[in-house]
């Protein structure tokens, strides 16, 4: 019987596999499933089972979940197609009789009005109706959403957005991965809902200040009307539909939709979550 990680070729999935190995889960009991299995060769060399799986291919999902005891369903990356893709995994998990399916949802999924949350909300509804024992990992924003953009931010000398003075409880991708691994190795997790976010919330002005402190270059935050911000993103090459979703997500931040105060992340990983300052310093040093 095994623990299957779907989407294991993605950054979060890879972190989860590493976290499970750190928790001394035998490599042979971990299944890393994803589309580009060549990206998982390193894990295969360490004894992890590697299986090809595409969310859009039901037969590959069924094969990947064969013998699964627990499954981590990492939400798909194709916005607009994720509900049916997730349904495929949930139905395969039910057919396999898994004892637990963990799903990476979004923070405050039951109350947020963000457009990006709609597919997560639909997936949670499918899970509730499925009869599959499940646990919800409602992940907040990744700090990497901002630090990965650091070179461009420094080149422009400013941050732009529509978040106003809203705060976001961000944490590092690895933090969320360690939380997922902790839940997967624990017993009695069915029906639990974890609201996951960093220990200290921050605004976009705070982010600009941390970047300034870490790089010695003054960075300001320019708050824009959402349509103007979406246009700025589109001009930078972001597809129009996704640019609108990003601008809408900033409006969610302004409302407090990504503010998390549960402390669940810190308790699950047994240490403080990665701070904004630490993440920015690390990213700046890597440039």
PDB file of C-alpha atoms in Angstrom:
ATOM      1  CA  UNK A   1       0.000   0.000   0.000  1.00  0.00           C
ATOM      2  CA  UNK A   2       1.356   3.379  -0.947  1.00  0.00           C
ATOM      3  CA  UNK A   3       1.070   7.146  -0.702  1.00  0.00           C
ATOM      4  CA  UNK A   4       0.475   8.610  -4.151  1.00  0.00           C
ATOM      5  CA  UNK A   5       1.461  12.202  -4.902  1.00  0.00           C
ATOM      6  CA  UNK A   6      -0.247  13.508  -8.030  1.00  0.00           C
ATOM      7  CA  UNK A   7       1.339  16.363  -9.926  1.00  0.00           C
ATOM      8  CA  UNK A   8       4.684  15.279  -8.509  1.00  0.00           C
ATOM      9  CA  UNK A   9       6.600  16.819 -11.402  1.00  0.00           C
ATOM     10  CA  UNK A  10       5.533  20.279 -10.225  1.00  0.00           C
ATOM     11  CA  UNK A  11       7.426  22.281  -7.633  1.00  0.00           C
ATOM     12  CA  UNK A  12       5.010  21.624  -4.762  1.00  0.00           C
ATOM     13  CA  UNK A  13       4.811  17.915  -5.554  1.00  0.00           C
ATOM     14  CA  UNK A  14       8.560  17.523  -5.597  1.00  0.00           C
ATOM     15  CA  UNK A  15       8.788  19.239  -2.220  1.00  0.00           C
ATOM     16  CA  UNK A  16       6.158  16.855  -0.810  1.00  0.00           C
ATOM     17  CA  UNK A  17       8.070  13.774  -1.972  1.00  0.00           C
ATOM     18  CA  UNK A  18      11.229  15.160  -0.360  1.00  0.00           C
ATOM     19  CA  UNK A  19       9.318  15.896   2.859  1.00  0.00           C
ATOM     20  CA  UNK A  20       7.938  12.353   3.007  1.00  0.00           C
ATOM     21  CA  UNK A  21      11.455  10.960   2.622  1.00  0.00           C
ATOM     22  CA  UNK A  22      12.633  13.272   5.412  1.00  0.00           C
ATOM     23  CA  UNK A  23       9.863  11.818   7.589  1.00  0.00           C
ATOM     24  CA  UNK A  24      11.362   8.375   6.943  1.00  0.00           C
ATOM     25  CA  UNK A  25       8.537   7.062   4.791  1.00  0.00           C
ATOM     26  CA  UNK A  26      10.135   4.153   2.897  1.00  0.00           C
ATOM     27  CA  UNK A  27      10.870   5.278  -0.655  1.00  0.00           C
ATOM     28  CA  UNK A  28       9.179   2.195  -2.065  1.00  0.00           C
ATOM     29  CA  UNK A  29       5.902   3.224  -0.413  1.00  0.00           C
ATOM     30  CA  UNK A  30       5.873   6.617  -2.160  1.00  0.00           C
ATOM     31  CA  UNK A  31       4.456   6.995  -5.661  1.00  0.00           C
ATOM     32  CA  UNK A  32       5.425  10.152  -7.558  1.00  0.00           C
ATOM     33  CA  UNK A  33       2.945  10.541 -10.407  1.00  0.00           C
ATOM     34  CA  UNK A  34       3.028  13.134 -13.160  1.00  0.00           C
ATOM     35  CA  UNK A  35       3.111  13.811 -16.862  1.00  0.00           C
ATOM     36  CA  UNK A  36       6.835  14.346 -17.374  1.00  0.00           C
ATOM     37  CA  UNK A  37       8.224  11.283 -15.641  1.00  0.00           C
ATOM     38  CA  UNK A  38      11.718  12.073 -16.898  1.00  0.00           C
ATOM     39  CA  UNK A  39      11.697  14.926 -14.373  1.00  0.00           C
ATOM     40  CA  UNK A  40      11.302  12.327 -11.626  1.00  0.00           C
ATOM     41  CA  UNK A  41      14.356  10.261 -12.527  1.00  0.00           C
ATOM     42  CA  UNK A  42      16.181  11.472  -9.435  1.00  0.00           C
ATOM     43  CA  UNK A  43      13.425  10.153  -7.196  1.00  0.00           C
ATOM     44  CA  UNK A  44      13.337   6.848  -9.075  1.00  0.00           C
ATOM     45  CA  UNK A  45      17.049   6.482  -8.426  1.00  0.00           C
ATOM     46  CA  UNK A  46      16.322   6.786  -4.703  1.00  0.00           C
ATOM     47  CA  UNK A  47      13.727   4.020  -4.806  1.00  0.00           C
ATOM     48  CA  UNK A  48      10.552   6.084  -5.148  1.00  0.00           C
ATOM     49  CA  UNK A  49       7.947   4.571  -7.462  1.00  0.00           C
ATOM     50  CA  UNK A  50       7.439   6.768 -10.526  1.00  0.00           C
ATOM     51  CA  UNK A  51       4.277   6.529 -12.608  1.00  0.00           C
ATOM     52  CA  UNK A  52       3.091   8.439 -15.661  1.00  0.00           C
ATOM     53  CA  UNK A  53      -0.193  10.229 -15.017  1.00  0.00           C
ATOM     54  CA  UNK A  54      -2.161  12.943 -16.805  1.00  0.00           C
ATOM     55  CA  UNK A  55      -5.190  14.446 -15.076  1.00  0.00           C
ATOM     56  CA  UNK A  56      -6.978  14.492 -18.442  1.00  0.00           C
ATOM     57  CA  UNK A  57      -6.356  10.759 -19.074  1.00  0.00           C
ATOM     58  CA  UNK A  58      -8.605   8.684 -16.810  1.00  0.00           C
ATOM     59  CA  UNK A  59      -6.832   5.409 -17.582  1.00  0.00           C
ATOM     60  CA  UNK A  60      -3.471   6.839 -16.548  1.00  0.00           C
ATOM     61  CA  UNK A  61      -4.997   8.159 -13.317  1.00  0.00           C
ATOM     62  CA  UNK A  62      -6.457   4.736 -12.528  1.00  0.00           C
ATOM     63  CA  UNK A  63      -3.086   3.098 -13.148  1.00  0.00           C
ATOM     64  CA  UNK A  64      -1.218   5.666 -11.033  1.00  0.00           C
ATOM     65  CA  UNK A  65      -3.550   5.152  -8.058  1.00  0.00           C
ATOM     66  CA  UNK A  66      -3.337   1.345  -8.148  1.00  0.00           C
ATOM     67  CA  UNK A  67      -2.645   0.084  -4.634  1.00  0.00           C
ATOM     68  CA  UNK A  68      -2.926   3.539  -3.092  1.00  0.00           C
ATOM     69  CA  UNK A  69      -3.705   3.830   0.610  1.00  0.00           C
ATOM     70  CA  UNK A  70      -3.510   7.608   0.664  1.00  0.00           C
ATOM     71  CA  UNK A  71      -3.518  10.156  -2.149  1.00  0.00           C
ATOM     72  CA  UNK A  72      -2.438  13.783  -2.301  1.00  0.00           C
ATOM     73  CA  UNK A  73      -4.398  15.504  -5.044  1.00  0.00           C
ATOM     74  CA  UNK A  74      -2.385  18.587  -5.929  1.00  0.00           C
ATOM     75  CA  UNK A  75      -4.701  20.944  -7.753  1.00  0.00           C
ATOM     76  CA  UNK A  76      -4.070  21.123 -11.486  1.00  0.00           C
ATOM     77  CA  UNK A  77      -2.454  24.092 -13.175  1.00  0.00           C
ATOM     78  CA  UNK A  78      -4.851  24.453 -16.112  1.00  0.00           C
ATOM     79  CA  UNK A  79      -7.353  27.038 -14.923  1.00  0.00           C
ATOM     80  CA  UNK A  80     -10.748  26.343 -16.447  1.00  0.00           C
ATOM     81  CA  UNK A  81     -10.177  22.594 -16.769  1.00  0.00           C
ATOM     82  CA  UNK A  82      -9.405  21.677 -13.193  1.00  0.00           C
ATOM     83  CA  UNK A  83     -12.837  20.651 -11.924  1.00  0.00           C
ATOM     84  CA  UNK A  84     -13.205  17.718 -14.311  1.00  0.00           C
ATOM     85  CA  UNK A  85      -9.559  16.797 -13.922  1.00  0.00           C
ATOM     86  CA  UNK A  86      -9.952  16.682 -10.154  1.00  0.00           C
ATOM     87  CA  UNK A  87     -13.175  14.699 -10.500  1.00  0.00           C
ATOM     88  CA  UNK A  88     -11.253  12.067 -12.463  1.00  0.00           C
ATOM     89  CA  UNK A  89      -8.765  11.642  -9.620  1.00  0.00           C
ATOM     90  CA  UNK A  90     -11.488  11.582  -6.954  1.00  0.00           C
ATOM     91  CA  UNK A  91     -13.469   8.911  -8.828  1.00  0.00           C
ATOM     92  CA  UNK A  92     -10.329   6.798  -9.280  1.00  0.00           C
ATOM     93  CA  UNK A  93      -9.524   7.155  -5.574  1.00  0.00           C
ATOM     94  CA  UNK A  94     -13.034   6.042  -4.686  1.00  0.00           C
ATOM     95  CA  UNK A  95     -12.801   3.020  -6.973  1.00  0.00           C
ATOM     96  CA  UNK A  96      -9.460   2.119  -5.396  1.00  0.00           C
ATOM     97  CA  UNK A  97     -10.964   2.381  -1.902  1.00  0.00           C
ATOM     98  CA  UNK A  98      -8.336   4.757  -0.530  1.00  0.00           C
ATOM     99  CA  UNK A  99      -8.490   5.522   3.169  1.00  0.00           C
ATOM    100  CA  UNK A 100      -7.670   9.209   2.683  1.00  0.00           C
ATOM    101  CA  UNK A 101      -7.499  11.791  -0.085  1.00  0.00           C
ATOM    102  CA  UNK A 102      -5.830  15.102   0.749  1.00  0.00           C
ATOM    103  CA  UNK A 103      -6.607  18.028  -1.551  1.00  0.00           C
ATOM    104  CA  UNK A 104      -4.652  21.268  -1.921  1.00  0.00           C
ATOM    105  CA  UNK A 105      -7.406  23.866  -1.955  1.00  0.00           C
ATOM    106  CA  UNK A 106      -7.200  27.632  -1.388  1.00  0.00           C
ATOM    107  CA  UNK A 107      -7.251  29.623   1.843  1.00  0.00           C
ATOM    108  CA  UNK A 108     -10.710  30.474   3.171  1.00  0.00           C
ATOM    109  CA  UNK A 109     -12.339  28.544   0.331  1.00  0.00           C
ATOM    110  CA  UNK A 110     -15.714  28.574   2.055  1.00  0.00           C
ATOM    111  CA  UNK A 111     -15.876  32.367   2.225  1.00  0.00           C
ATOM    112  CA  UNK A 112     -13.670  33.909  -0.462  1.00  0.00           C
ATOM    113  CA  UNK A 113     -15.148  35.549  -3.528  1.00  0.00           C
ATOM    114  CA  UNK A 114     -11.978  35.318  -5.599  1.00  0.00           C
ATOM    115  CA  UNK A 115     -12.456  33.994  -9.122  1.00  0.00           C
ATOM    116  CA  UNK A 116      -9.403  31.789  -8.655  1.00  0.00           C
ATOM    117  CA  UNK A 117     -11.216  29.985  -5.833  1.00  0.00           C
ATOM    118  CA  UNK A 118     -14.209  28.844  -7.907  1.00  0.00           C
ATOM    119  CA  UNK A 119     -12.631  25.581  -9.116  1.00  0.00           C
ATOM    120  CA  UNK A 120     -11.382  24.816  -5.614  1.00  0.00           C
ATOM    121  CA  UNK A 121     -14.874  25.368  -4.223  1.00  0.00           C
ATOM    122  CA  UNK A 122     -16.326  23.071  -6.873  1.00  0.00           C
ATOM    123  CA  UNK A 123     -13.725  20.397  -6.097  1.00  0.00           C
ATOM    124  CA  UNK A 124     -14.472  20.579  -2.379  1.00  0.00           C
ATOM    125  CA  UNK A 125     -18.161  20.058  -3.198  1.00  0.00           C
ATOM    126  CA  UNK A 126     -17.321  16.991  -5.303  1.00  0.00           C
ATOM    127  CA  UNK A 127     -15.263  15.587  -2.438  1.00  0.00           C
ATOM    128  CA  UNK A 128     -18.093  16.070   0.051  1.00  0.00           C
ATOM    129  CA  UNK A 129     -20.477  14.210  -2.261  1.00  0.00           C
ATOM    130  CA  UNK A 130     -18.018  11.461  -3.234  1.00  0.00           C
ATOM    131  CA  UNK A 131     -17.970   9.372  -0.080  1.00  0.00           C
ATOM    132  CA  UNK A 132     -14.165   9.351  -0.172  1.00  0.00           C
ATOM    133  CA  UNK A 133     -12.553  10.140   3.211  1.00  0.00           C
ATOM    134  CA  UNK A 134     -10.803  13.444   2.640  1.00  0.00           C
ATOM    135  CA  UNK A 135      -8.844  16.227   4.291  1.00  0.00           C
ATOM    136  CA  UNK A 136      -8.591  19.777   2.982  1.00  0.00           C
ATOM    137  CA  UNK A 137      -5.256  21.576   2.852  1.00  0.00           C
ATOM    138  CA  UNK A 138      -6.359  25.136   2.143  1.00  0.00           C
ATOM    139  CA  UNK A 139      -3.077  26.677   1.090  1.00  0.00           C
ATOM    140  CA  UNK A 140      -2.488  30.395   1.209  1.00  0.00           C
ATOM    141  CA  UNK A 141      -0.319  32.336  -1.217  1.00  0.00           C
ATOM    142  CA  UNK A 142       3.209  31.141  -1.945  1.00  0.00           C
ATOM    143  CA  UNK A 143       5.949  33.625  -1.109  1.00  0.00           C
ATOM    144  CA  UNK A 144       7.448  32.508  -4.415  1.00  0.00           C
ATOM    145  CA  UNK A 145       4.550  34.236  -6.172  1.00  0.00           C
ATOM    146  CA  UNK A 146       6.464  37.400  -5.334  1.00  0.00           C
ATOM    147  CA  UNK A 147      10.094  36.369  -4.949  1.00  0.00           C
ATOM    148  CA  UNK A 148      10.175  34.638  -8.345  1.00  0.00           C
ATOM    149  CA  UNK A 149       9.342  38.031  -9.859  1.00  0.00           C
ATOM    150  CA  UNK A 150      12.175  39.793  -8.047  1.00  0.00           C
ATOM    151  CA  UNK A 151      14.444  40.382 -11.088  1.00  0.00           C
ATOM    152  CA  UNK A 152      11.603  42.088 -12.947  1.00  0.00           C
ATOM    153  CA  UNK A 153      10.603  44.073  -9.876  1.00  0.00           C
ATOM    154  CA  UNK A 154      14.150  45.361  -9.472  1.00  0.00           C
ATOM    155  CA  UNK A 155      14.368  46.235 -13.153  1.00  0.00           C
ATOM    156  CA  UNK A 156      11.147  48.234 -12.932  1.00  0.00           C
ATOM    157  CA  UNK A 157      11.971  49.805  -9.587  1.00  0.00           C
ATOM    158  CA  UNK A 158       8.439  49.241  -8.346  1.00  0.00           C
ATOM    159  CA  UNK A 159       5.719  46.759  -7.497  1.00  0.00           C
ATOM    160  CA  UNK A 160       2.276  47.155  -9.020  1.00  0.00           C
ATOM    161  CA  UNK A 161      -1.042  45.669  -7.967  1.00  0.00           C
ATOM    162  CA  UNK A 162      -4.588  46.286  -6.815  1.00  0.00           C
ATOM    163  CA  UNK A 163      -4.334  44.914  -3.266  1.00  0.00           C
ATOM    164  CA  UNK A 164      -4.529  48.322  -1.585  1.00  0.00           C
ATOM    165  CA  UNK A 165      -3.520  47.913   2.084  1.00  0.00           C
ATOM    166  CA  UNK A 166      -4.781  44.341   2.281  1.00  0.00           C
ATOM    167  CA  UNK A 167      -2.629  41.714   3.943  1.00  0.00           C
ATOM    168  CA  UNK A 168      -1.732  38.231   2.786  1.00  0.00           C
ATOM    169  CA  UNK A 169      -0.513  35.338   4.944  1.00  0.00           C
ATOM    170  CA  UNK A 170       2.156  33.974   2.636  1.00  0.00           C
ATOM    171  CA  UNK A 171       4.500  31.066   3.261  1.00  0.00           C
ATOM    172  CA  UNK A 172       7.122  29.203   1.279  1.00  0.00           C
ATOM    173  CA  UNK A 173       6.094  26.405  -1.040  1.00  0.00           C
ATOM    174  CA  UNK A 174       8.255  24.017   0.998  1.00  0.00           C
ATOM    175  CA  UNK A 175       6.317  24.949   4.147  1.00  0.00           C
ATOM    176  CA  UNK A 176       3.029  23.884   2.559  1.00  0.00           C
ATOM    177  CA  UNK A 177       4.696  20.713   1.293  1.00  0.00           C
ATOM    178  CA  UNK A 178       5.909  19.774   4.769  1.00  0.00           C
ATOM    179  CA  UNK A 179       2.401  20.370   6.115  1.00  0.00           C
ATOM    180  CA  UNK A 180       0.960  18.051   3.480  1.00  0.00           C
ATOM    181  CA  UNK A 181       3.518  15.374   4.302  1.00  0.00           C
ATOM    182  CA  UNK A 182       2.744  15.660   8.022  1.00  0.00           C
ATOM    183  CA  UNK A 183      -0.951  15.104   7.326  1.00  0.00           C
ATOM    184  CA  UNK A 184      -0.275  12.173   5.005  1.00  0.00           C
ATOM    185  CA  UNK A 185       1.779  10.274   7.591  1.00  0.00           C
ATOM    186  CA  UNK A 186      -0.630  10.971  10.457  1.00  0.00           C
ATOM    187  CA  UNK A 187      -3.709   8.913  11.273  1.00  0.00           C
ATOM    188  CA  UNK A 188      -7.268  10.130  11.852  1.00  0.00           C
ATOM    189  CA  UNK A 189      -7.101  13.008   9.375  1.00  0.00           C
ATOM    190  CA  UNK A 190     -10.394  12.433   7.540  1.00  0.00           C
ATOM    191  CA  UNK A 191     -12.798  15.407   7.701  1.00  0.00           C
ATOM    192  CA  UNK A 192     -10.121  17.805   8.920  1.00  0.00           C
ATOM    193  CA  UNK A 193      -9.851  21.238   7.311  1.00  0.00           C
ATOM    194  CA  UNK A 194      -6.564  23.090   7.618  1.00  0.00           C
ATOM    195  CA  UNK A 195      -6.341  26.805   6.867  1.00  0.00           C
ATOM    196  CA  UNK A 196      -2.682  27.242   6.001  1.00  0.00           C
ATOM    197  CA  UNK A 197      -0.721  30.473   5.898  1.00  0.00           C
ATOM    198  CA  UNK A 198       2.382  32.180   7.219  1.00  0.00           C
ATOM    199  CA  UNK A 199       2.807  33.357  10.782  1.00  0.00           C
ATOM    200  CA  UNK A 200       2.951  37.059   9.936  1.00  0.00           C
ATOM    201  CA  UNK A 201       0.738  38.678   7.314  1.00  0.00           C
ATOM    202  CA  UNK A 202       2.115  41.432   5.107  1.00  0.00           C
ATOM    203  CA  UNK A 203       0.867  44.078   2.709  1.00  0.00           C
ATOM    204  CA  UNK A 204       2.320  44.920  -0.688  1.00  0.00           C
ATOM    205  CA  UNK A 205       3.903  47.998   0.874  1.00  0.00           C
ATOM    206  CA  UNK A 206       5.583  45.678   3.396  1.00  0.00           C
ATOM    207  CA  UNK A 207       6.816  43.530   0.519  1.00  0.00           C
ATOM    208  CA  UNK A 208       8.275  46.576  -1.224  1.00  0.00           C
ATOM    209  CA  UNK A 209      10.027  47.593   1.997  1.00  0.00           C
ATOM    210  CA  UNK A 210      11.549  44.116   2.454  1.00  0.00           C
ATOM    211  CA  UNK A 211      12.829  44.107  -1.120  1.00  0.00           C
ATOM    212  CA  UNK A 212      14.333  47.552  -0.573  1.00  0.00           C
ATOM    213  CA  UNK A 213      16.041  46.393   2.626  1.00  0.00           C
ATOM    214  CA  UNK A 214      17.402  43.202   1.050  1.00  0.00           C
ATOM    215  CA  UNK A 215      18.703  44.783  -2.152  1.00  0.00           C
ATOM    216  CA  UNK A 216      19.586  48.334  -1.173  1.00  0.00           C
ATOM    217  CA  UNK A 217      17.426  49.572  -4.036  1.00  0.00           C
ATOM    218  CA  UNK A 218      14.358  51.628  -3.206  1.00  0.00           C
ATOM    219  CA  UNK A 219      11.227  49.824  -4.377  1.00  0.00           C
ATOM    220  CA  UNK A 220       7.797  51.401  -4.125  1.00  0.00           C
ATOM    221  CA  UNK A 221       4.340  49.872  -4.340  1.00  0.00           C
ATOM    222  CA  UNK A 222       1.984  51.424  -6.873  1.00  0.00           C
ATOM    223  CA  UNK A 223      -1.661  50.555  -6.252  1.00  0.00           C
ATOM    224  CA  UNK A 224      -3.721  50.627  -9.442  1.00  0.00           C
ATOM    225  CA  UNK A 225      -7.382  50.207 -10.378  1.00  0.00           C
ATOM    226  CA  UNK A 226      -7.908  46.520 -11.240  1.00  0.00           C
ATOM    227  CA  UNK A 227      -8.514  47.088 -14.943  1.00  0.00           C
ATOM    228  CA  UNK A 228      -5.350  49.165 -15.211  1.00  0.00           C
ATOM    229  CA  UNK A 229      -3.370  46.491 -13.371  1.00  0.00           C
ATOM    230  CA  UNK A 230      -4.792  43.753 -15.629  1.00  0.00           C
ATOM    231  CA  UNK A 231      -3.805  45.841 -18.641  1.00  0.00           C
ATOM    232  CA  UNK A 232      -0.282  46.206 -17.269  1.00  0.00           C
ATOM    233  CA  UNK A 233      -0.025  42.434 -16.905  1.00  0.00           C
ATOM    234  CA  UNK A 234      -1.390  41.853 -20.391  1.00  0.00           C
ATOM    235  CA  UNK A 235       1.163  44.281 -21.773  1.00  0.00           C
ATOM    236  CA  UNK A 236       3.864  42.233 -20.065  1.00  0.00           C
ATOM    237  CA  UNK A 237       2.717  39.103 -21.886  1.00  0.00           C
ATOM    238  CA  UNK A 238       0.251  37.593 -19.411  1.00  0.00           C
ATOM    239  CA  UNK A 239      -2.807  36.127 -21.218  1.00  0.00           C
ATOM    240  CA  UNK A 240      -5.795  38.442 -20.831  1.00  0.00           C
ATOM    241  CA  UNK A 241      -8.025  35.952 -19.008  1.00  0.00           C
ATOM    242  CA  UNK A 242      -5.326  35.125 -16.480  1.00  0.00           C
ATOM    243  CA  UNK A 243      -4.405  38.783 -16.042  1.00  0.00           C
ATOM    244  CA  UNK A 244      -8.002  39.449 -15.018  1.00  0.00           C
ATOM    245  CA  UNK A 245      -7.839  36.583 -12.510  1.00  0.00           C
ATOM    246  CA  UNK A 246      -4.643  37.981 -11.010  1.00  0.00           C
ATOM    247  CA  UNK A 247      -6.140  41.449 -10.688  1.00  0.00           C
ATOM    248  CA  UNK A 248      -9.238  39.919  -9.094  1.00  0.00           C
ATOM    249  CA  UNK A 249      -7.004  38.011  -6.668  1.00  0.00           C
ATOM    250  CA  UNK A 250      -5.469  41.305  -5.586  1.00  0.00           C
ATOM    251  CA  UNK A 251      -8.971  42.589  -4.869  1.00  0.00           C
ATOM    252  CA  UNK A 252      -9.402  39.469  -2.727  1.00  0.00           C
ATOM    253  CA  UNK A 253      -6.258  40.397  -0.811  1.00  0.00           C
ATOM    254  CA  UNK A 254      -7.694  43.876  -0.284  1.00  0.00           C
ATOM    255  CA  UNK A 255     -10.800  42.263   1.242  1.00  0.00           C
ATOM    256  CA  UNK A 256      -8.738  39.994   3.488  1.00  0.00           C
ATOM    257  CA  UNK A 257      -9.552  36.797   1.590  1.00  0.00           C
ATOM    258  CA  UNK A 258      -5.974  35.500   1.916  1.00  0.00           C
ATOM    259  CA  UNK A 259      -5.518  36.418   5.564  1.00  0.00           C
ATOM    260  CA  UNK A 260      -5.041  33.292   7.704  1.00  0.00           C
ATOM    261  CA  UNK A 261      -4.729  33.320  11.489  1.00  0.00           C
ATOM    262  CA  UNK A 262      -5.369  29.669  12.380  1.00  0.00           C
ATOM    263  CA  UNK A 263      -1.755  28.750  13.198  1.00  0.00           C
ATOM    264  CA  UNK A 264      -2.378  25.411  11.448  1.00  0.00           C
ATOM    265  CA  UNK A 265       0.729  25.615   9.255  1.00  0.00           C
ATOM    266  CA  UNK A 266       3.100  26.255  12.128  1.00  0.00           C
ATOM    267  CA  UNK A 267       1.573  23.429  14.180  1.00  0.00           C
ATOM    268  CA  UNK A 268       1.754  20.914  11.335  1.00  0.00           C
ATOM    269  CA  UNK A 269       5.371  21.602  10.422  1.00  0.00           C
ATOM    270  CA  UNK A 270       6.509  22.008  14.022  1.00  0.00           C
ATOM    271  CA  UNK A 271       8.414  25.227  13.437  1.00  0.00           C
ATOM    272  CA  UNK A 272       7.810  28.826  12.365  1.00  0.00           C
ATOM    273  CA  UNK A 273       6.851  29.268   8.740  1.00  0.00           C
ATOM    274  CA  UNK A 274       9.371  30.928   6.429  1.00  0.00           C
ATOM    275  CA  UNK A 275       9.160  34.684   6.898  1.00  0.00           C
ATOM    276  CA  UNK A 276       8.792  37.224   4.127  1.00  0.00           C
ATOM    277  CA  UNK A 277      12.129  38.774   5.065  1.00  0.00           C
ATOM    278  CA  UNK A 278      13.912  35.426   4.877  1.00  0.00           C
ATOM    279  CA  UNK A 279      12.357  34.550   1.518  1.00  0.00           C
ATOM    280  CA  UNK A 280      13.212  37.933   0.002  1.00  0.00           C
ATOM    281  CA  UNK A 281      16.796  37.848   1.291  1.00  0.00           C
ATOM    282  CA  UNK A 282      17.302  34.358  -0.137  1.00  0.00           C
ATOM    283  CA  UNK A 283      15.867  35.331  -3.511  1.00  0.00           C
ATOM    284  CA  UNK A 284      17.924  38.525  -3.654  1.00  0.00           C
ATOM    285  CA  UNK A 285      21.122  36.641  -2.854  1.00  0.00           C
ATOM    286  CA  UNK A 286      20.437  34.245  -5.740  1.00  0.00           C
ATOM    287  CA  UNK A 287      20.242  36.992  -8.364  1.00  0.00           C
TER     288      UNK A 287
END
